[in-house]
mmCIF file of C-alpha atoms in Angstrom:
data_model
loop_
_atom_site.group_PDB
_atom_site.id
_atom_site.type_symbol
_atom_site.label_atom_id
_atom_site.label_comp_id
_atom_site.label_asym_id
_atom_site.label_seq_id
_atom_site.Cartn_x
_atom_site.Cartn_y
_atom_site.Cartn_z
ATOM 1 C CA UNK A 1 160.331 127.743 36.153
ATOM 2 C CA UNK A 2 160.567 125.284 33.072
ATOM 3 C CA UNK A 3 160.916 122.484 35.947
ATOM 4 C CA UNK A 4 157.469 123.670 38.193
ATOM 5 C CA UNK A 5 155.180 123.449 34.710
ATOM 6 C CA UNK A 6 156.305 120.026 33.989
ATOM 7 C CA UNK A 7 155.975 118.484 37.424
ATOM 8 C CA UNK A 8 152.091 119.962 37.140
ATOM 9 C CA UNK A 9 151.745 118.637 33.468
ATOM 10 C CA UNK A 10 152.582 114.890 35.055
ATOM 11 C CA UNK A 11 150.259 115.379 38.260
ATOM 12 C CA UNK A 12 147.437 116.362 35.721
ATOM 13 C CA UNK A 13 147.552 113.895 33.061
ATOM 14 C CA UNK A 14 147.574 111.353 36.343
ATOM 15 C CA UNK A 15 144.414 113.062 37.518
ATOM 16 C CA UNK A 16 143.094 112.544 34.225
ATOM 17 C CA UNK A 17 143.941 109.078 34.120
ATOM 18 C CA UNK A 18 142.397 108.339 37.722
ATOM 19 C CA UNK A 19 139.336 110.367 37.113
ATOM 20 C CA UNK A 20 138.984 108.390 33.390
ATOM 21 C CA UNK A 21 139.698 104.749 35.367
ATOM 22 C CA UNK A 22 137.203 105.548 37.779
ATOM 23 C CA UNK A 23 134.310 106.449 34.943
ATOM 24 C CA UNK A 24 135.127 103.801 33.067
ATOM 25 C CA UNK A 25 134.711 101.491 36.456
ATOM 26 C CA UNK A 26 131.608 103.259 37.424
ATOM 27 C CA UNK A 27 130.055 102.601 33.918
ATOM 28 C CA UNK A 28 131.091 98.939 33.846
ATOM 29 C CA UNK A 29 129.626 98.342 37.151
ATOM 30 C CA UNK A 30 126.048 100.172 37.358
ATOM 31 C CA UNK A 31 123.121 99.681 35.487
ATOM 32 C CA UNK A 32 123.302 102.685 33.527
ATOM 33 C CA UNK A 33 125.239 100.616 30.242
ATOM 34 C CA UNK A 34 123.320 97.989 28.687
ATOM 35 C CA UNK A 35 123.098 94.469 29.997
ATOM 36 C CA UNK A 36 121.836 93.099 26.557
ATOM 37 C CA UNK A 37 120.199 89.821 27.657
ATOM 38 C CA UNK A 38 116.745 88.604 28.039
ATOM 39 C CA UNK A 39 113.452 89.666 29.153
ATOM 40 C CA UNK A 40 110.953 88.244 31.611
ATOM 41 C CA UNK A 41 108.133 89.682 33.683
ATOM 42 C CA UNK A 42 106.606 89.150 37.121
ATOM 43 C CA UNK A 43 103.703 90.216 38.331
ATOM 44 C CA UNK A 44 103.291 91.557 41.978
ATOM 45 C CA UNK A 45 101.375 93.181 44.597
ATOM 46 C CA UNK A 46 104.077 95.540 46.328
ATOM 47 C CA UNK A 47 107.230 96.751 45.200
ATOM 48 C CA UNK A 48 107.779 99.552 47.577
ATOM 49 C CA UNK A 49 111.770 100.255 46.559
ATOM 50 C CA UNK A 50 112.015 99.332 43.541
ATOM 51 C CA UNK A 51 113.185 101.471 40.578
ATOM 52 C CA UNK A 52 113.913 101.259 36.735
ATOM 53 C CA UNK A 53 117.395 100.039 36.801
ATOM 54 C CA UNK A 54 117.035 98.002 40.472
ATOM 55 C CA UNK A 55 119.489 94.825 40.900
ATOM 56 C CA UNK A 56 117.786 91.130 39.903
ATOM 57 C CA UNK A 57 120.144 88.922 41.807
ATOM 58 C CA UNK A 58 120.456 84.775 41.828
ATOM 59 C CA UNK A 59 122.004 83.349 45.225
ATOM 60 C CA UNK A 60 123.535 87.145 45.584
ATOM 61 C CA UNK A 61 124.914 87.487 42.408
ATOM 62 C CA UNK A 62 123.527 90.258 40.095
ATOM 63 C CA UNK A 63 122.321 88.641 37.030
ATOM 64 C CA UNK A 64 120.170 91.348 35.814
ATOM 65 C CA UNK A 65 118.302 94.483 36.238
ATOM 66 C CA UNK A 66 114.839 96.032 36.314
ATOM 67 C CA UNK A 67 114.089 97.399 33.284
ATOM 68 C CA UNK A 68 110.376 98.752 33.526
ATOM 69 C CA UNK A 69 107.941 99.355 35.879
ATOM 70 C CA UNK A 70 103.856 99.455 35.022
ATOM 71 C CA UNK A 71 100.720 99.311 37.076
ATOM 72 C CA UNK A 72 97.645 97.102 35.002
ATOM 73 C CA UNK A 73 94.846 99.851 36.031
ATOM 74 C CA UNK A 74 92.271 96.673 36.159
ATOM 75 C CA UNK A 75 94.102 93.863 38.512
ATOM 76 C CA UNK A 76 96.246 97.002 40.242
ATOM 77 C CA UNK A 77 99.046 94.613 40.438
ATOM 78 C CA UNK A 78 102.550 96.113 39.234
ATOM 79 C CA UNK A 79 104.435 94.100 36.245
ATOM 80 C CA UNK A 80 108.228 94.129 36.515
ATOM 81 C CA UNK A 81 110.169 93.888 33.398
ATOM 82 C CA UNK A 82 113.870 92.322 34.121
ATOM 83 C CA UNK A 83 116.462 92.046 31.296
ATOM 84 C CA UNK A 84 118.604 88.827 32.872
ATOM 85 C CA UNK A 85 122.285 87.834 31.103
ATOM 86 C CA UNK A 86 122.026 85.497 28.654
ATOM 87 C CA UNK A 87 124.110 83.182 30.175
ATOM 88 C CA UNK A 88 122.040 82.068 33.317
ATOM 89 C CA UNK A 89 118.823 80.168 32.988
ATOM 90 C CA UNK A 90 116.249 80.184 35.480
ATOM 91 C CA UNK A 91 113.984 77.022 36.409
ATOM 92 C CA UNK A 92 110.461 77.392 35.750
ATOM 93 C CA UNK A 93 109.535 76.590 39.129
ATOM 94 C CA UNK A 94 112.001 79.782 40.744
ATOM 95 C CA UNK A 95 110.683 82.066 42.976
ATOM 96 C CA UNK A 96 111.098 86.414 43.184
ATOM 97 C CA UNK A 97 111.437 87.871 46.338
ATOM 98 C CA UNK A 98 111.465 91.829 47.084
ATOM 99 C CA UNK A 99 114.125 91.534 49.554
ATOM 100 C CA UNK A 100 116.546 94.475 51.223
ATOM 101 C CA UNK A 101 120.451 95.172 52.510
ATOM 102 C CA UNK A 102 119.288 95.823 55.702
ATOM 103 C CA UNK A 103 117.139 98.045 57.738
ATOM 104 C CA UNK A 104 119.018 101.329 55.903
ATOM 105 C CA UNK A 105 119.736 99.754 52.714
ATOM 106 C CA UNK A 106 118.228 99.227 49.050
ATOM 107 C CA UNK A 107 115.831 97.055 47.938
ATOM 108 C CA UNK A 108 116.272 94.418 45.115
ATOM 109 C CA UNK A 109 114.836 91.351 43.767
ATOM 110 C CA UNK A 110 115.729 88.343 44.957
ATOM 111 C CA UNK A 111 115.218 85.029 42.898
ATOM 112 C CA UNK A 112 115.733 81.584 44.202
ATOM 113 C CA UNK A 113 116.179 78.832 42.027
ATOM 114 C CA UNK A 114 113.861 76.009 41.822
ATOM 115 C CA UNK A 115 114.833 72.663 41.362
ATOM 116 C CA UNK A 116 112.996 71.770 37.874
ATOM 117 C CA UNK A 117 114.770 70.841 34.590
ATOM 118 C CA UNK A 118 112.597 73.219 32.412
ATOM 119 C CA UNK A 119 114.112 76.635 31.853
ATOM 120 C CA UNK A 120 112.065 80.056 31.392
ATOM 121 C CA UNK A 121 111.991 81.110 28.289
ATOM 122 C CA UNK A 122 112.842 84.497 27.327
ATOM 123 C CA UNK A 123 109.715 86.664 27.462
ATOM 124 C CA UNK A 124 108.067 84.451 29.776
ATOM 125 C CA UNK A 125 107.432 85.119 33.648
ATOM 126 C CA UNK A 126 108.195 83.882 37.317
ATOM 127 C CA UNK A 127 104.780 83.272 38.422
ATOM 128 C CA UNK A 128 105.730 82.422 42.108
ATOM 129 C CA UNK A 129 106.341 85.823 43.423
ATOM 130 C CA UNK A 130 106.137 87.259 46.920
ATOM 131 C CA UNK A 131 106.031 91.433 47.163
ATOM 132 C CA UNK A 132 107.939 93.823 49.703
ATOM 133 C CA UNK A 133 107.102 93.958 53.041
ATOM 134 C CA UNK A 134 106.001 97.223 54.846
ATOM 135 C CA UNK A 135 109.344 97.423 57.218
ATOM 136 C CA UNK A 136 108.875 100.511 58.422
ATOM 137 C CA UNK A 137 105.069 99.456 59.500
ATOM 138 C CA UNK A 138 106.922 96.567 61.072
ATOM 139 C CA UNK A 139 109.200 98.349 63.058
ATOM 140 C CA UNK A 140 106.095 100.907 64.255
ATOM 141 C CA UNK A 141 103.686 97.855 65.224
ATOM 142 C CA UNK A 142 106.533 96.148 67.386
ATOM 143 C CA UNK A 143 108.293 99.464 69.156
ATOM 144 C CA UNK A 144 103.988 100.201 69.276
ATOM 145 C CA UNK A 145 103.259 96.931 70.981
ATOM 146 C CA UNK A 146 101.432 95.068 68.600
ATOM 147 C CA UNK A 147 98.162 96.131 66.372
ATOM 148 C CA UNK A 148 97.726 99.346 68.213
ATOM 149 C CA UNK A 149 94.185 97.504 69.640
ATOM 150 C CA UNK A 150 95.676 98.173 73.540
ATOM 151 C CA UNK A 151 95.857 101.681 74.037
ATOM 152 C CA UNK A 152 96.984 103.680 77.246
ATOM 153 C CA UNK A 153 93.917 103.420 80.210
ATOM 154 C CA UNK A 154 93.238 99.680 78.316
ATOM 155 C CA UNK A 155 93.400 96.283 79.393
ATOM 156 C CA UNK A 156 92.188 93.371 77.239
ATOM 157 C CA UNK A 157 89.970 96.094 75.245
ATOM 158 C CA UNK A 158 88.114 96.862 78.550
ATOM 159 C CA UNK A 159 88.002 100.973 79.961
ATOM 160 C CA UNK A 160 89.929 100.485 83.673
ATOM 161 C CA UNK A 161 88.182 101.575 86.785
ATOM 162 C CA UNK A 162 88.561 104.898 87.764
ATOM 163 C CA UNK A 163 89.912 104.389 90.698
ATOM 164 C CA UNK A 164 92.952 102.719 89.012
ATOM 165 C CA UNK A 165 92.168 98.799 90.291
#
């Protein structure tokens, strides 16, 4: 009996010891610990997808996160707050993107270096932005055949004949 209690004392300290490695992985690798860094803003139109804690990434690579979210209630246009690492430096003349995974996955913010010599400075802003794109509407309008303007019975906007010719 002595023998069966120690082989489950082992197997549970190793499940222990998994489940703490994989916590400690999970904690490392999300946005939910603190990325320290430096602020800057953008200001856009759309961000259908995004979220408090959404990836910033530079030519793929996450470099930061979303920090805040807030809607001006004059211009309606949504400021994003991103805390980027302290060790990249973005060109003044970058651009944002809302960009996707795919057709099923996330969204995230894609920013694509510019070619200029002068550096953003923390707490300033990308000015050259472009917002998320409806692709669900996208999807509808092409499986829909365009703007929805030619509807069944239709040709060219014109009724057809009743008698079909």
């Amino acid at each position: 009996m002595g023998n069966n209690n120690t082989v489950e004392t082992i197997m549970g300290a190793i499940v222990v010891v998994v489940a703490a490695a994989f916590l400690y992985f999970a904690y490392t690798n999300t946005s939910s610990g603190s990325l320290g860094g430096y602020e800057l803003t953008a200001k856009m139109p759309r961000v259908d997808g995004l979220a408090t804690g959404t990836d910033v990434r530079l030519s793929g690579i996450k470099i930061g996160a979303v920090s805040a979210l807030t809607l001006d209630p004059k211009t309606y246009l949504v400021t994003l707050h991103m805390n980027i690492r302290d060790d990249i430096q973005i060109p003044d003349d970058s651009s944002l993107l809302v960009t996707s995974s795919g057709l099923l996955g996330g969204s995230y913010l894609s920013i694509s270096p510019g070619g200029s010599n002068t550096m953003i400075k923390p707490g300033g802003a990308i000015t050259n932005v472009q917002g998320s794109v409806d692709l669900m509407g996208l999807v509808g309008r092409f499986i829909g055949g365009g703007n929805g303007q030619q509807q069944a019975g239709q040709q060219g906007g014109q009724p057809k004949p009743a008698g079909g010719r």
